[in-house]
Amino acid sequence: MMLRWLVWAAVIFSAVVTDSQAFPRQLCRSWCGLEVEKKKETITESAGRQQKKKIERQEEKLKNNNRDLSMVRMKSMFAIGFCFTALMGMFNSIFDGRVVAKLPFIPLSYIQGLSHRNLLGEDYTDCSFIFLYILCTMSIRQNIQKMLGLAPSRAATKQAGGFLGPPPQAGKFS
Amino acid sequence: MWSIMHASGSWPWSPAKPLGGKADVSDWNSLRDQEDEFLDVIYWFRQIIAVILGIIWGVVPLKGFVGIAVFCLINAGVLYLYFSSFQQIDEEEYGGTWELTKEGFMTSFALFLVVWIIFYTAIHYD
């Protein structure tokens, strides 16, 4: 039970740490992106060079903010990567070969490699810790980030090509 | 969030048709904020449904892919009824029914699985 709480704590910790530094930059980037969209939609045929120059300036601002955001994100990505590596090593040694839960369904064959990882026997309803950990990362971590206001904005999500929900976190989001 | 779920069934303010079909520049930001707020309501509604169904499925217990399929149907169906019948919003303003359907779906599915697995293991497995 204590060890399960350790897993939860690790997921929550990584959720809070992720992107906390990048949030102000991300907000700025989203705002710039929206400003560019706004200006493009209001431009008419008779707008002339002045409007186009304004749009170019906004796009330049957007590019700069994108670059700054990437730099800040890289730092948090390294920190997260380091935390995850250390935590995964620790949890592997603790939970390796142990059944941590019982699945109420039999997973698809290509998921069994994950859900039945390093477990003995042919009972595929036995769940290894890595499967539960990944599910927790996808659910609890995303929700905590959204609750704390650390999740990327929808404008930023669209630029990153997020699919079926908030974008994947550190290492994949740019 | 809860103030948005208006008991009368209608949207608490009326941005339904934003100023003659094309958003005025000065109202752009408030329109975006309203859209984002509604999408947040959809998102959190999905998470709540996922937790409730996960607990019920784990306690009953409901097993197999039938449980997953029924969850997907209920999740999508309830939210569809909410935004089309109860709130009576124009789906095109939010990018269509698909955009509203997929808002927070994967996160809610993962949350549902976590809750379902934990309750099933805790109650039915020694």
GROMACS .gro file of C-alpha atoms in nm:
model
  300
    1MET     CA    1   0.000   0.000   0.000
    2MET     CA    2   0.284   0.235   0.098
    3LEU     CA    3   0.457   0.164  -0.230
    4ARG     CA    4   0.139   0.239  -0.425
    5TRP     CA    5   0.126   0.578  -0.255
    6LEU     CA    6   0.486   0.631  -0.364
    7VAL     CA    7   0.378   0.576  -0.724
    8TRP     CA    8   0.094   0.826  -0.688
    9ALA     CA    9   0.329   1.081  -0.530
   10ALA     CA   10   0.577   1.041  -0.814
   11VAL     CA   11   0.307   1.096  -1.074
   12ILE     CA   12   0.173   1.404  -0.894
   13PHE     CA   13   0.521   1.549  -0.844
   14SER     CA   14   0.612   1.510  -1.209
   15ALA     CA   15   0.280   1.664  -1.307
   16VAL     CA   16   0.345   1.974  -1.100
   17VAL     CA   17   0.707   2.014  -1.207
   18THR     CA   18   0.633   1.977  -1.576
   19ASP     CA   19   0.597   2.304  -1.763
   20SER     CA   20   0.577   2.521  -1.455
   21GLN     CA   21   0.863   2.735  -1.583
   22ALA     CA   22   0.732   2.748  -1.936
   23PHE     CA   23   0.383   2.865  -1.843
   24PRO     CA   24   0.436   3.245  -1.872
   25ARG     CA   25   0.614   3.204  -2.208
   26GLN     CA   26   0.345   2.974  -2.330
   27LEU     CA   27   0.079   3.225  -2.235
   28CYS     CA   28   0.268   3.493  -2.426
   29ARG     CA   29   0.301   3.265  -2.727
   30SER     CA   30  -0.068   3.184  -2.728
   31TRP     CA   31  -0.154   3.552  -2.697
   32CYS     CA   32   0.077   3.639  -2.988
   33GLY     CA   33  -0.067   3.358  -3.194
   34LEU     CA   34  -0.417   3.484  -3.128
   35GLU     CA   35  -0.314   3.840  -3.209
   36VAL     CA   36  -0.179   3.726  -3.547
   37GLU     CA   37  -0.497   3.535  -3.623
   38LYS     CA   38  -0.708   3.831  -3.517
   39LYS     CA   39  -0.523   4.070  -3.744
   40LYS     CA   40  -0.538   3.833  -4.041
   41GLU     CA   41  -0.912   3.795  -4.008
   42THR     CA   42  -0.978   4.168  -3.997
   43ILE     CA   43  -0.763   4.261  -4.293
   44THR     CA   44  -0.955   4.368  -4.602
   45GLU     CA   45  -0.848   4.427  -4.960
   46SER     CA   46  -0.807   4.796  -4.896
   47ALA     CA   47  -0.600   4.750  -4.577
   48GLY     CA   48  -0.277   4.836  -4.752
   49ARG     CA   49   0.082   4.803  -4.654
   50GLN     CA   50   0.042   4.932  -4.299
   51GLN     CA   51  -0.178   4.640  -4.193
   52LYS     CA   52   0.052   4.391  -4.361
   53LYS     CA   53   0.349   4.542  -4.180
   54LYS     CA   54   0.165   4.510  -3.849
   55ILE     CA   55   0.095   4.146  -3.925
   56GLU     CA   56   0.459   4.084  -4.011
   57ARG     CA   57   0.566   4.245  -3.685
   58GLN     CA   58   0.324   4.024  -3.491
   59GLU     CA   59   0.448   3.715  -3.671
   60GLU     CA   60   0.805   3.813  -3.590
   61LYS     CA   61   0.706   3.853  -3.227
   62LEU     CA   62   0.540   3.511  -3.240
   63LYS     CA   63   0.855   3.351  -3.382
   64ASN     CA   64   1.068   3.507  -3.110
   65ASN     CA   65   0.834   3.389  -2.838
   66ASN     CA   66   0.828   3.041  -2.989
   67ARG     CA   67   1.205   3.032  -2.977
   68ASP     CA   68   1.219   3.158  -2.618
   69LEU     CA   69   0.951   2.910  -2.518
   70SER     CA   70   1.149   2.623  -2.669
   71MET     CA   71   1.457   2.727  -2.471
   72VAL     CA   72   1.269   2.740  -2.143
   73ARG     CA   73   1.091   2.413  -2.218
   74MET     CA   74   1.420   2.241  -2.287
   75LYS     CA   75   1.532   2.308  -1.929
   76SER     CA   76   1.215   2.165  -1.782
   77MET     CA   77   1.233   1.870  -2.022
   78PHE     CA   78   1.580   1.781  -1.897
   79ALA     CA   79   1.466   1.808  -1.537
   80ILE     CA   80   1.163   1.592  -1.605
   81GLY     CA   81   1.367   1.339  -1.800
   82PHE     CA   82   1.612   1.310  -1.515
   83CYS     CA   83   1.332   1.268  -1.257
   84PHE     CA   84   1.156   1.007  -1.464
   85THR     CA   85   1.471   0.809  -1.528
   86ALA     CA   86   1.554   0.802  -1.158
   87LEU     CA   87   1.197   0.717  -1.059
   88MET     CA   88   1.159   0.448  -1.324
   89GLY     CA   89   1.480   0.283  -1.212
   90MET     CA   90   1.362   0.285  -0.852
   91PHE     CA   91   1.014   0.155  -0.932
   92ASN     CA   92   1.149  -0.114  -1.162
   93SER     CA   93   1.359  -0.252  -0.881
   94ILE     CA   94   1.066  -0.241  -0.638
   95PHE     CA   95   0.785  -0.370  -0.860
   96ASP     CA   96   0.967  -0.586  -1.112
   97GLY     CA   97   0.792  -0.920  -1.157
   98ARG     CA   98   0.510  -0.829  -0.917
   99VAL     CA   99   0.141  -0.818  -1.002
  100VAL     CA  100   0.023  -0.475  -0.884
  101ALA     CA  101  -0.340  -0.499  -1.001
  102LYS     CA  102  -0.593  -0.720  -1.173
  103LEU     CA  103  -0.735  -0.599  -1.501
  104PRO     CA  104  -1.113  -0.640  -1.548
  105PHE     CA  105  -1.050  -0.706  -1.917
  106ILE     CA  106  -0.793  -0.885  -2.133
  107PRO     CA  107  -0.587  -0.622  -2.316
  108LEU     CA  108  -0.524  -0.634  -2.690
  109SER     CA  109  -0.222  -0.841  -2.791
  110TYR     CA  110   0.004  -0.544  -2.868
  111ILE     CA  111  -0.073  -0.391  -2.528
  112GLN     CA  112  -0.008  -0.717  -2.344
  113GLY     CA  113   0.363  -0.657  -2.387
  114LEU     CA  114   0.318  -0.353  -2.163
  115SER     CA  115   0.048  -0.473  -1.926
  116HIS     CA  116   0.208  -0.814  -1.865
  117ARG     CA  117   0.569  -0.695  -1.868
  118ASN     CA  118   0.809  -0.920  -1.675
  119LEU     CA  119   0.523  -1.115  -1.519
  120LEU     CA  120   0.516  -1.493  -1.497
  121GLY     CA  121   0.231  -1.703  -1.629
  122GLU     CA  122  -0.020  -1.665  -1.912
  123ASP     CA  123  -0.292  -1.482  -1.720
  124TYR     CA  124  -0.310  -1.154  -1.911
  125THR     CA  125  -0.540  -0.995  -1.660
  126ASP     CA  126  -0.236  -0.959  -1.434
  127CYS     CA  127  -0.120  -0.600  -1.450
  128SER     CA  128   0.239  -0.485  -1.421
  129PHE     CA  129   0.325  -0.152  -1.262
  130ILE     CA  130   0.438   0.012  -1.586
  131PHE     CA  131   0.091  -0.013  -1.744
  132LEU     CA  132  -0.076   0.142  -1.441
  133TYR     CA  133   0.196   0.407  -1.424
  134ILE     CA  134   0.140   0.508  -1.785
  135LEU     CA  135  -0.236   0.528  -1.733
  136CYS     CA  136  -0.181   0.743  -1.424
  137THR     CA  137   0.053   0.970  -1.619
  138MET     CA  138  -0.209   1.016  -1.888
  139SER     CA  139  -0.493   1.083  -1.648
  140ILE     CA  140  -0.396   1.217  -1.306
  141ARG     CA  141  -0.098   1.414  -1.427
  142GLN     CA  142  -0.294   1.581  -1.708
  143ASN     CA  143  -0.576   1.671  -1.473
  144ILE     CA  144  -0.347   1.814  -1.208
  145GLN     CA  145  -0.174   2.028  -1.468
  146LYS     CA  146  -0.507   2.155  -1.593
  147MET     CA  147  -0.628   2.218  -1.240
  148LEU     CA  148  -0.319   2.417  -1.151
  149GLY     CA  149  -0.331   2.610  -1.478
  150LEU     CA  150  -0.006   2.464  -1.605
  151ALA     CA  151  -0.151   2.287  -1.909
  152PRO     CA  152  -0.076   2.432  -2.252
  153SER     CA  153  -0.349   2.654  -2.396
  154ARG     CA  154  -0.569   2.525  -2.677
  155ALA     CA  155  -0.406   2.757  -2.929
  156ALA     CA  156  -0.067   2.611  -2.838
  157THR     CA  157  -0.216   2.260  -2.850
  158LYS     CA  158  -0.342   2.315  -3.203
  159GLN     CA  159  -0.001   2.434  -3.316
  160ALA     CA  160   0.157   2.123  -3.168
  161GLY     CA  161  -0.107   1.904  -3.335
  162GLY     CA  162  -0.255   1.763  -3.014
  163PHE     CA  163  -0.504   1.484  -3.078
  164LEU     CA  164  -0.787   1.359  -2.869
  165GLY     CA  165  -0.710   1.567  -2.567
  166PRO     CA  166  -0.428   1.769  -2.407
  167PRO     CA  167  -0.095   1.724  -2.586
  168PRO     CA  168   0.158   1.471  -2.467
  169GLN     CA  169   0.402   1.622  -2.221
  170ALA     CA  170   0.777   1.666  -2.186
  171GLY     CA  171   0.981   1.544  -2.473
  172LYS     CA  172   0.707   1.554  -2.733
  173PHE     CA  173   0.552   1.896  -2.705
  174SER     CA  174   0.732   2.179  -2.885
  175MET     CA  175  -1.731   2.621  -1.393
  176TRP     CA  176  -2.057   2.535  -1.221
  177SER     CA  177  -2.206   2.876  -1.293
  178ILE     CA  178  -2.188   2.790  -1.660
  179MET     CA  179  -2.413   2.486  -1.619
  180HIS     CA  180  -2.721   2.701  -1.615
  181ALA     CA  181  -3.027   2.532  -1.472
  182SER     CA  182  -3.255   2.693  -1.727
  183GLY     CA  183  -3.080   2.491  -1.997
  184SER     CA  184  -2.967   2.794  -2.186
  185TRP     CA  185  -2.626   2.950  -2.215
  186PRO     CA  186  -2.600   3.215  -1.938
  187TRP     CA  187  -2.511   3.484  -2.190
  188SER     CA  188  -2.578   3.497  -2.559
  189PRO     CA  189  -2.278   3.477  -2.788
  190ALA     CA  190  -2.458   3.225  -3.006
  191LYS     CA  191  -2.432   3.429  -3.322
  192PRO     CA  192  -2.125   3.650  -3.279
  193LEU     CA  193  -2.223   3.987  -3.424
  194GLY     CA  194  -2.371   3.901  -3.761
  195GLY     CA  195  -2.170   3.590  -3.832
  196LYS     CA  196  -1.824   3.751  -3.815
  197ALA     CA  197  -1.654   3.831  -3.487
  198ASP     CA  198  -1.587   4.196  -3.421
  199VAL     CA  199  -1.222   4.262  -3.341
  200SER     CA  200  -1.305   4.427  -3.012
  201ASP     CA  201  -1.503   4.121  -2.896
  202TRP     CA  202  -1.255   3.863  -3.022
  203ASN     CA  203  -1.088   3.800  -2.688
  204SER     CA  204  -1.411   3.770  -2.494
  205LEU     CA  205  -1.547   3.531  -2.757
  206ARG     CA  206  -1.235   3.318  -2.727
  207ASP     CA  207  -1.265   3.322  -2.348
  208GLN     CA  208  -1.626   3.207  -2.365
  209GLU     CA  209  -1.539   2.926  -2.604
  210ASP     CA  210  -1.248   2.816  -2.388
  211GLU     CA  211  -1.463   2.825  -2.080
  212PHE     CA  212  -1.729   2.607  -2.239
  213LEU     CA  213  -1.466   2.359  -2.359
  214ASP     CA  214  -1.331   2.348  -2.004
  215VAL     CA  215  -1.680   2.261  -1.882
  216ILE     CA  216  -1.697   1.979  -2.136
  217TYR     CA  217  -1.352   1.859  -2.027
  218TRP     CA  218  -1.427   1.847  -1.656
  219PHE     CA  219  -1.772   1.698  -1.713
  220ARG     CA  220  -1.597   1.413  -1.897
  221GLN     CA  221  -1.356   1.355  -1.608
  222ILE     CA  222  -1.642   1.339  -1.359
  223ILE     CA  223  -1.829   1.089  -1.577
  224ALA     CA  224  -1.511   0.881  -1.606
  225VAL     CA  225  -1.466   0.866  -1.227
  226ILE     CA  226  -1.831   0.779  -1.161
  227LEU     CA  227  -1.846   0.509  -1.428
  228GLY     CA  228  -1.508   0.370  -1.319
  229ILE     CA  229  -1.635   0.330  -0.963
  230ILE     CA  230  -1.963   0.170  -1.075
  231TRP     CA  231  -1.793  -0.063  -1.322
  232GLY     CA  232  -1.538  -0.164  -1.058
  233VAL     CA  233  -1.796  -0.231  -0.786
  234VAL     CA  234  -2.059  -0.420  -0.994
  235PRO     CA  235  -1.819  -0.552  -1.152
  236LEU     CA  236  -1.853  -0.505  -1.524
  237LYS     CA  237  -1.577  -0.687  -1.712
  238GLY     CA  238  -1.439  -0.712  -2.063
  239PHE     CA  239  -1.453  -0.483  -2.363
  240VAL     CA  240  -1.826  -0.444  -2.311
  241GLY     CA  241  -1.739  -0.220  -2.020
  242ILE     CA  242  -1.509  -0.009  -2.232
  243ALA     CA  243  -1.759   0.015  -2.518
  244VAL     CA  244  -2.044   0.114  -2.287
  245PHE     CA  245  -1.823   0.376  -2.123
  246CYS     CA  246  -1.738   0.530  -2.461
  247LEU     CA  247  -2.105   0.537  -2.561
  248ILE     CA  248  -2.220   0.691  -2.234
  249ASN     CA  249  -1.936   0.943  -2.230
  250ALA     CA  250  -1.997   1.061  -2.585
  251GLY     CA  251  -2.376   1.037  -2.562
  252VAL     CA  252  -2.421   1.227  -2.237
  253LEU     CA  253  -2.192   1.508  -2.350
  254TYR     CA  254  -2.363   1.527  -2.687
  255LEU     CA  255  -2.701   1.560  -2.518
  256TYR     CA  256  -2.557   1.821  -2.286
  257PHE     CA  257  -2.420   2.055  -2.549
  258SER     CA  258  -2.682   2.001  -2.818
  259SER     CA  259  -3.007   1.972  -2.621
  260PHE     CA  260  -2.939   2.125  -2.279
  261GLN     CA  261  -2.707   2.410  -2.374
  262GLN     CA  262  -2.834   2.431  -2.733
  263ILE     CA  263  -2.507   2.565  -2.866
  264ASP     CA  264  -2.409   2.590  -3.230
  265GLU     CA  265  -2.144   2.318  -3.278
  266GLU     CA  266  -1.994   2.497  -3.577
  267GLU     CA  267  -1.870   2.777  -3.351
  268TYR     CA  268  -1.648   2.524  -3.178
  269GLY     CA  269  -1.522   2.351  -3.491
  270GLY     CA  270  -1.796   2.093  -3.523
  271THR     CA  271  -1.932   1.803  -3.320
  272TRP     CA  272  -1.606   1.609  -3.349
  273GLU     CA  273  -1.405   1.884  -3.175
  274LEU     CA  274  -1.651   1.885  -2.887
  275THR     CA  275  -1.657   1.506  -2.874
  276LYS     CA  276  -1.282   1.468  -2.855
  277GLU     CA  277  -1.229   1.744  -2.597
  278GLY     CA  278  -1.070   1.565  -2.302
  279PHE     CA  279  -1.176   1.219  -2.424
  280MET     CA  280  -0.838   1.042  -2.399
  281THR     CA  281  -0.770   1.183  -2.053
  282SER     CA  282  -1.114   1.077  -1.935
  283PHE     CA  283  -1.063   0.730  -2.084
  284ALA     CA  284  -0.731   0.688  -1.904
  285LEU     CA  285  -0.889   0.812  -1.580
  286PHE     CA  286  -1.179   0.571  -1.624
  287LEU     CA  287  -0.937   0.279  -1.669
  288VAL     CA  288  -0.735   0.377  -1.361
  289VAL     CA  289  -1.042   0.406  -1.139
  290TRP     CA  290  -1.198   0.089  -1.281
  291ILE     CA  291  -0.881  -0.116  -1.234
  292ILE     CA  292  -0.822   0.012  -0.880
  293PHE     CA  293  -1.177  -0.050  -0.760
  294TYR     CA  294  -1.198  -0.388  -0.929
  295THR     CA  295  -0.867  -0.497  -0.778
  296ALA     CA  296  -0.949  -0.364  -0.433
  297ILE     CA  297  -1.297  -0.519  -0.411
  298HIS     CA  298  -1.279  -0.840  -0.615
  299TYR     CA  299  -0.921  -0.954  -0.596
  300ASP     CA  300  -0.731  -1.083  -0.293
   0.00000   0.00000   0.00000
